[in-house]
Amino acid sequence: MNNLRLLSVTATLLALAACGDEPRRPNAQTSRDAFEAASKAADASHNSAFAPPAAKPVEPHAKPVSTPEPKAVEKPVVNTVPHGRPAWIDQPPSEPGKLFAVGGAAKGKREAAAAKARQELAAQLRVNIKGVTTSIDQEITKIGPGGERVGRAMSEFRNEATASVNKDLDCTRIVAEAEDGKETWALAELDRVAWATKLRQEIGQVDLKLGAEKEHVATAGSGIRAAAQALRAIGMLAARRDALVADLIQADPSSTPPTCPIDLKALFEVCAKQLATITIKVEGVDDAVLLARIQDALTSAGLSVNEKSANLVLRIALRQSSRTVGNSVRFDAPGNATVVDPASGAIAGSLEIVRHLDDGDTRDPRGMDLDAAQAKSRLYDDAAKAVAESANKRLIDILGK
């Protein structure tokens, strides 16, 4: 390596000496500078000749395709139900602050048994609070036709509120299950403390809404429509509050329910007096016999009829049809009635003319007999009752909107 370096320096010096028109003898400084330049050039040439080759960039290799390892088949976790007949099936436990109920279903039907246990728990509560009612309705109905109308409306509101509160029984849990023979059993538990806390919160929310109904309270005595609006707005809240308070007494018998922010008795008395002044004029009935029977039915239902001076008009539209059923003739008369304010001509609403059955179902007016005249007479009686029933049931709702 040193010999090669010396040869490179010598060749460089000879090349420098050959430059120029004639040979010149270099001085010491010039020779030294030339030597250093030649040395650097030789070093660079040496480095270039003997330097290791530059590493080539490694080309990325494609990732090997890995074959997924087969997953182990997980065995299902079986949540078994204890077998045998524990004592709680025949004798539910008793614990302070809690209530228990048992529900049964066919073997393997665990969800059905749990649902049945919760239903039994709710039914037990409903039986216990059945006697917890307010005396306001009974007092109001004594006022007269208007009071009966208020009582009827409150009864409807209360049924709806009770059904709604029944669905809110969510402080329950299933604490035990068992299988015995061909049956599956579940034990439901109600935490009275948690339930009472929830009920107090809901009563507080209802009371806030009642406190915001001051305008309806102030205007309830200004006419039948204002009275109906106040009764509908406040009555529905009052009915829900009553159902919640009844449940609170069951959840925590020692508690004292909060006082209602509205004097409901005084309000309902005002509404009753206004609603007693409802007078109705019937329009749209051309048959004099049918018109007379409708008027009589309305009067019997506590709705005053005045064809000359009325504050409500019922425009009735019945669609009569007849057909033969065996040896009998049957008349049907489905229809509806439009409720109109005679002073302004404005339509307050409409109601379907149907008979309201004891099971909660409805049907169109009808009449059937071997004699066609008797069949039509039966139809008229049925249609008149349907008009009165539908008016009594829907007027508060229609006027209160």
CSV table of N, CA, C and O in Angstrom, one decimal, residues 52-58:
chain,number,residue,atom,x,y,z
A,52,PRO,N,-14.6,0.2,1.0
A,52,PRO,CA,-15.5,-0.9,0.8
A,52,PRO,C,-16.7,-0.4,0.0
A,52,PRO,O,-17.1,0.7,0.1
A,53,PRO,N,-17.3,-1.3,-0.8
A,53,PRO,CA,-18.4,-0.9,-1.7
A,53,PRO,C,-19.6,-0.4,-0.8
A,53,PRO,O,-19.8,-1.0,0.3
A,54,ALA,N,-20.3,0.6,-1.3
A,54,ALA,CA,-21.5,1.1,-0.5
A,54,ALA,C,-22.6,0.0,-0.4
A,54,ALA,O,-22.8,-0.7,-1.3
A,55,ALA,N,-23.1,0.0,0.8
A,55,ALA,CA,-24.2,-1.0,1.0
A,55,ALA,C,-25.4,-0.7,0.2
A,55,ALA,O,-25.9,0.4,0.2
A,56,LYS,N,-25.9,-1.7,-0.6
A,56,LYS,CA,-27.1,-1.5,-1.3
A,56,LYS,C,-28.3,-1.5,-0.4
A,56,LYS,O,-28.3,-2.2,0.5
A,57,PRO,N,-29.3,-0.6,-0.7
A,57,PRO,CA,-30.5,-0.6,0.1
A,57,PRO,C,-31.2,-2.0,0.0
A,57,PRO,O,-31.3,-2.6,-1.0
A,58,VAL,N,-31.5,-2.4,1.1
A,58,VAL,CA,-32.2,-3.7,1.2
A,58,VAL,C,-33.6,-3.6,0.7
A,58,VAL,O,-34.4,-2.8,1.2
